[in-house]
Amino acid sequence: DLNVYRGCEHGCIYCYARPTHEFLGFSSGLDFERKIIVKENAPQILHRELASKGWKPQVLAMSGVTDPYQPIERKLRLTRQCLEVLANFRNPVGIITKNQLITRDIDLLQRLNDYSAVAVFVSITTLDPKLRRVMEPRTAPPAARLRTIEQLAKRGIPVGTLLAPIIPGLTDHEIPNMISSAADAGAQFAGHVTLRLPFQVKTLFVNWLTEHFPQKKERVLN
């Protein structure tokens, strides 16, 4: 996993990575969304690792516990700098994001694709804009994610979708439409992750569910 940030401004209420912030002395709640840890030297460390004699080329993932294209990336460009390093070394990478900002880096994605060294998953949780707004408030809207898939596909970049998470009783009925919409946009593959609520995430999610969808609470939690 290659994580240039810790914490995530997207604010997805269901995020399984929230408890990792507690290792830093912060909360899984608002701290996870507001106190973003920035690894300013990540590109330099990555370069050093890839240049070392002991490095064995392997697929790196961006990212497992944070979105590499969350809003702060627009300013800091650390993800882009890491992609430049990966492209220079022709090291393969898989990218997962909910943000259309990835289209900014199409030039680097194309360079990586010249060596069959990139795949992108654009994560889709719901096609309902209103649900997206309260569930993952600072992510790209569903229509923007579909446009992102389309833009990447048109440039020949391997792109698919990740239904993550599927929330039984809340979003599972959308699965056929999410898959067909992504395929229509040019997605070549798909995966899924079912909702999991470790540690404090369960409390946060249950409180959110009680506030916004009390009538569905029993169905979702059972």
Coordinates of C-alpha atoms in Angstrom, one line a residue:
D1 CA 0.0 0.0 0.0
L2 CA 1.2 3.5 -0.9
N3 CA -0.5 6.1 1.3
V4 CA 0.7 9.7 1.0
Y5 CA -2.0 10.9 3.4
R6 CA -3.5 9.6 6.6
G7 CA -7.1 10.6 7.2
C8 CA -9.4 11.6 4.4
E9 CA -11.4 14.8 3.8
H10 CA -14.0 13.0 1.8
G11 CA -15.8 12.2 5.1
C12 CA -17.4 8.9 4.2
I13 CA -19.3 7.9 7.3
Y14 CA -18.8 4.1 6.6
C15 CA -15.0 4.3 6.1
Y16 CA -13.3 1.2 7.7
A17 CA -10.0 3.2 7.9
R18 CA -11.3 5.7 10.5
P19 CA -9.9 3.8 13.5
T20 CA -6.4 4.1 12.1
H21 CA -6.4 7.7 13.2
E22 CA -6.7 6.7 16.8
F23 CA -3.2 5.2 16.6
L24 CA -2.1 8.9 16.2
G25 CA -4.0 10.1 19.2
F26 CA -6.9 11.5 17.1
S27 CA -10.6 10.5 16.9
S28 CA -12.2 8.3 14.3
G29 CA -14.9 11.0 13.8
L30 CA -14.3 14.5 12.8
D31 CA -10.5 14.3 13.4
F32 CA -10.2 11.7 10.6
E33 CA -11.8 14.2 8.2
R34 CA -10.1 17.3 9.4
K35 CA -6.7 16.4 10.7
I36 CA -5.0 15.1 7.6
I37 CA -1.5 13.8 8.1
V38 CA 0.7 14.6 5.0
K39 CA 3.7 12.5 4.1
E40 CA 5.6 15.3 2.4
N41 CA 8.7 13.2 1.6
A42 CA 6.7 10.2 0.2
P43 CA 7.9 10.7 -3.4
Q44 CA 11.5 10.9 -2.3
I45 CA 11.1 7.7 -0.1
L46 CA 9.4 5.9 -3.0
H47 CA 12.2 6.9 -5.4
R48 CA 14.8 5.6 -2.9
E49 CA 13.0 2.3 -2.5
L50 CA 12.5 1.7 -6.2
A51 CA 16.1 2.6 -6.9
S52 CA 17.5 0.2 -4.3
K53 CA 19.1 -3.0 -5.5
G54 CA 16.8 -5.1 -3.3
W55 CA 13.6 -3.8 -4.8
K56 CA 11.6 -6.4 -6.7
P57 CA 9.0 -4.9 -9.0
Q58 CA 5.5 -5.5 -7.6
V59 CA 2.1 -3.9 -8.0
L60 CA 1.6 -1.0 -5.5
A61 CA -1.9 0.1 -4.4
M62 CA -2.9 3.7 -4.0
S63 CA -4.4 3.6 -1.5
G64 CA -5.9 1.3 1.0
V65 CA -6.7 3.6 3.9
T66 CA -7.1 7.0 2.3
D67 CA -8.1 8.4 -1.1
P68 CA -5.0 9.6 -3.0
Y69 CA -7.1 12.2 -4.8
Q70 CA -8.9 13.8 -1.8
P71 CA -9.2 17.6 -2.0
I72 CA -5.8 18.4 -0.5
E73 CA -4.1 16.6 -3.4
R74 CA -5.2 19.4 -5.7
K75 CA -2.8 21.7 -3.9
L76 CA 0.0 19.4 -2.7
R77 CA 0.3 17.1 -5.7
L78 CA 2.0 14.3 -3.7
T79 CA 0.0 11.6 -5.5
R80 CA 1.1 13.1 -8.9
Q81 CA 4.7 13.2 -7.8
C82 CA 4.5 9.5 -6.7
L83 CA 3.0 8.6 -10.1
E84 CA 5.9 10.4 -11.8
V85 CA 8.3 8.2 -9.8
L86 CA 6.4 5.1 -10.7
A87 CA 6.3 6.0 -14.3
N88 CA 10.0 6.6 -14.4
F89 CA 10.7 3.2 -12.9
R90 CA 7.8 1.5 -14.9
N91 CA 6.5 0.1 -11.7
P92 CA 2.9 -1.1 -11.8
V93 CA 0.3 0.6 -9.7
G94 CA -3.4 0.1 -9.0
I95 CA -5.4 3.2 -8.0
I96 CA -8.7 3.4 -6.2
T97 CA -10.5 6.8 -5.9
K98 CA -13.8 8.5 -5.5
N99 CA -12.6 11.7 -6.9
Q100 CA -12.6 13.0 -10.5
L101 CA -9.3 14.8 -9.8
I102 CA -7.5 11.7 -11.1
T103 CA -8.3 13.0 -14.7
R104 CA -5.7 15.7 -14.0
D105 CA -3.0 13.0 -14.2
I106 CA -4.1 11.3 -17.4
D107 CA -0.7 12.1 -18.9
L108 CA 1.1 10.0 -16.3
L109 CA -1.5 7.2 -16.4
Q110 CA -0.9 7.0 -20.2
R111 CA 2.9 6.7 -19.6
L112 CA 2.3 3.9 -17.2
N113 CA -0.2 2.2 -19.5
D114 CA 2.5 2.2 -22.2
Y115 CA 4.1 -0.5 -20.1
S116 CA 0.9 -2.2 -19.0
A117 CA 1.6 -0.8 -15.5
V118 CA -1.6 0.8 -14.4
A119 CA -5.2 0.0 -13.6
V120 CA -7.8 2.4 -12.1
F121 CA -10.9 1.6 -10.0
V122 CA -13.4 4.5 -9.7
S123 CA -15.3 3.6 -6.6
I124 CA -19.1 4.0 -6.8
T125 CA -21.3 3.6 -3.7
T126 CA -24.6 5.0 -5.0
L127 CA -26.1 6.7 -8.0
D128 CA -28.4 8.7 -5.7
P129 CA -27.0 12.3 -5.4
K130 CA -28.9 13.0 -2.3
L131 CA -27.6 9.9 -0.5
R132 CA -24.1 10.6 -1.7
R133 CA -24.3 14.1 -0.2
V134 CA -25.1 12.9 3.3
M135 CA -23.1 9.7 3.2
E136 CA -19.8 10.8 1.6
P137 CA -20.1 14.6 1.5
R138 CA -16.9 15.7 -0.1
T139 CA -16.5 13.0 -2.8
A140 CA -17.3 13.5 -6.4
P141 CA -21.0 13.2 -7.3
P142 CA -22.1 9.9 -9.0
A143 CA -22.4 11.5 -12.4
A144 CA -18.8 13.0 -12.1
R145 CA -17.5 9.5 -11.3
L146 CA -19.1 8.0 -14.4
R147 CA -17.6 10.8 -16.5
T148 CA -14.3 10.0 -15.0
I149 CA -14.6 6.4 -16.1
E150 CA -15.5 7.6 -19.5
Q151 CA -12.6 10.0 -19.8
L152 CA -10.1 7.4 -18.7
A153 CA -11.6 4.7 -21.0
K154 CA -11.5 7.1 -24.0
R155 CA -7.7 7.6 -23.4
G156 CA -7.1 3.9 -23.4
I157 CA -6.4 3.6 -19.6
P158 CA -7.6 0.3 -18.0
V159 CA -10.5 1.5 -15.8
G160 CA -13.2 -0.3 -13.9
T161 CA -15.4 0.3 -10.9
L162 CA -15.4 -0.8 -7.3
L163 CA -18.8 -1.0 -5.6
A164 CA -17.5 -0.1 -2.2
P165 CA -19.1 -0.5 0.1
I166 CA -22.3 -2.3 -0.7
I167 CA -24.6 -1.5 2.2
P168 CA -27.4 -4.1 2.6
G169 CA -30.8 -2.5 3.0
L170 CA -29.5 0.8 1.8
T171 CA -27.6 0.6 -1.5
D172 CA -27.7 -3.1 -2.5
H173 CA -30.7 -2.6 -4.7
E174 CA -28.6 -0.3 -6.9
I175 CA -26.1 -2.9 -7.8
P176 CA -27.5 -3.7 -11.3
N177 CA -27.8 0.0 -12.2
M178 CA -24.3 0.8 -10.8
I179 CA -22.7 -2.0 -12.8
S180 CA -24.6 -1.2 -16.0
S181 CA -24.0 2.6 -15.7
A182 CA -20.2 2.0 -15.2
A183 CA -20.1 -0.4 -18.1
D184 CA -21.9 2.1 -20.4
A185 CA -19.3 4.7 -19.4
G186 CA -16.5 2.3 -20.4
A187 CA -15.6 0.3 -17.3
Q188 CA -13.8 -2.9 -18.3
F189 CA -14.0 -4.7 -14.9
A190 CA -15.7 -4.5 -11.5
G191 CA -15.2 -5.5 -7.9
H192 CA -17.1 -5.0 -4.7
V193 CA -16.6 -4.7 -1.0
T194 CA -19.3 -5.3 1.5
L195 CA -19.8 -2.9 4.4
R196 CA -17.7 -3.6 7.5
L197 CA -17.8 -1.6 10.7
P198 CA -14.8 -2.1 12.8
F199 CA -14.3 -0.6 16.3
Q200 CA -15.7 3.0 16.5
V201 CA -16.9 3.0 12.9
K202 CA -20.0 1.0 14.0
T203 CA -21.0 3.6 16.5
L204 CA -20.5 6.4 14.0
F205 CA -22.4 4.6 11.3
V206 CA -25.3 3.6 13.6
N207 CA -25.7 7.2 14.8
W208 CA -25.6 8.5 11.2
L209 CA -28.2 5.9 10.2
T210 CA -30.5 6.8 13.1
E211 CA -30.3 10.5 12.1
H212 CA -30.8 10.2 8.4
F213 CA -32.6 6.8 7.7
P214 CA -34.3 5.7 10.9
Q215 CA -36.9 3.7 9.0
K216 CA -34.1 1.6 7.4
K217 CA -32.0 1.1 10.5
E218 CA -33.3 -2.3 11.4
R219 CA -33.0 -3.7 7.9
V220 CA -29.4 -2.4 7.4
L221 CA -28.1 -3.7 10.8
N222 CA -29.8 -7.1 10.6

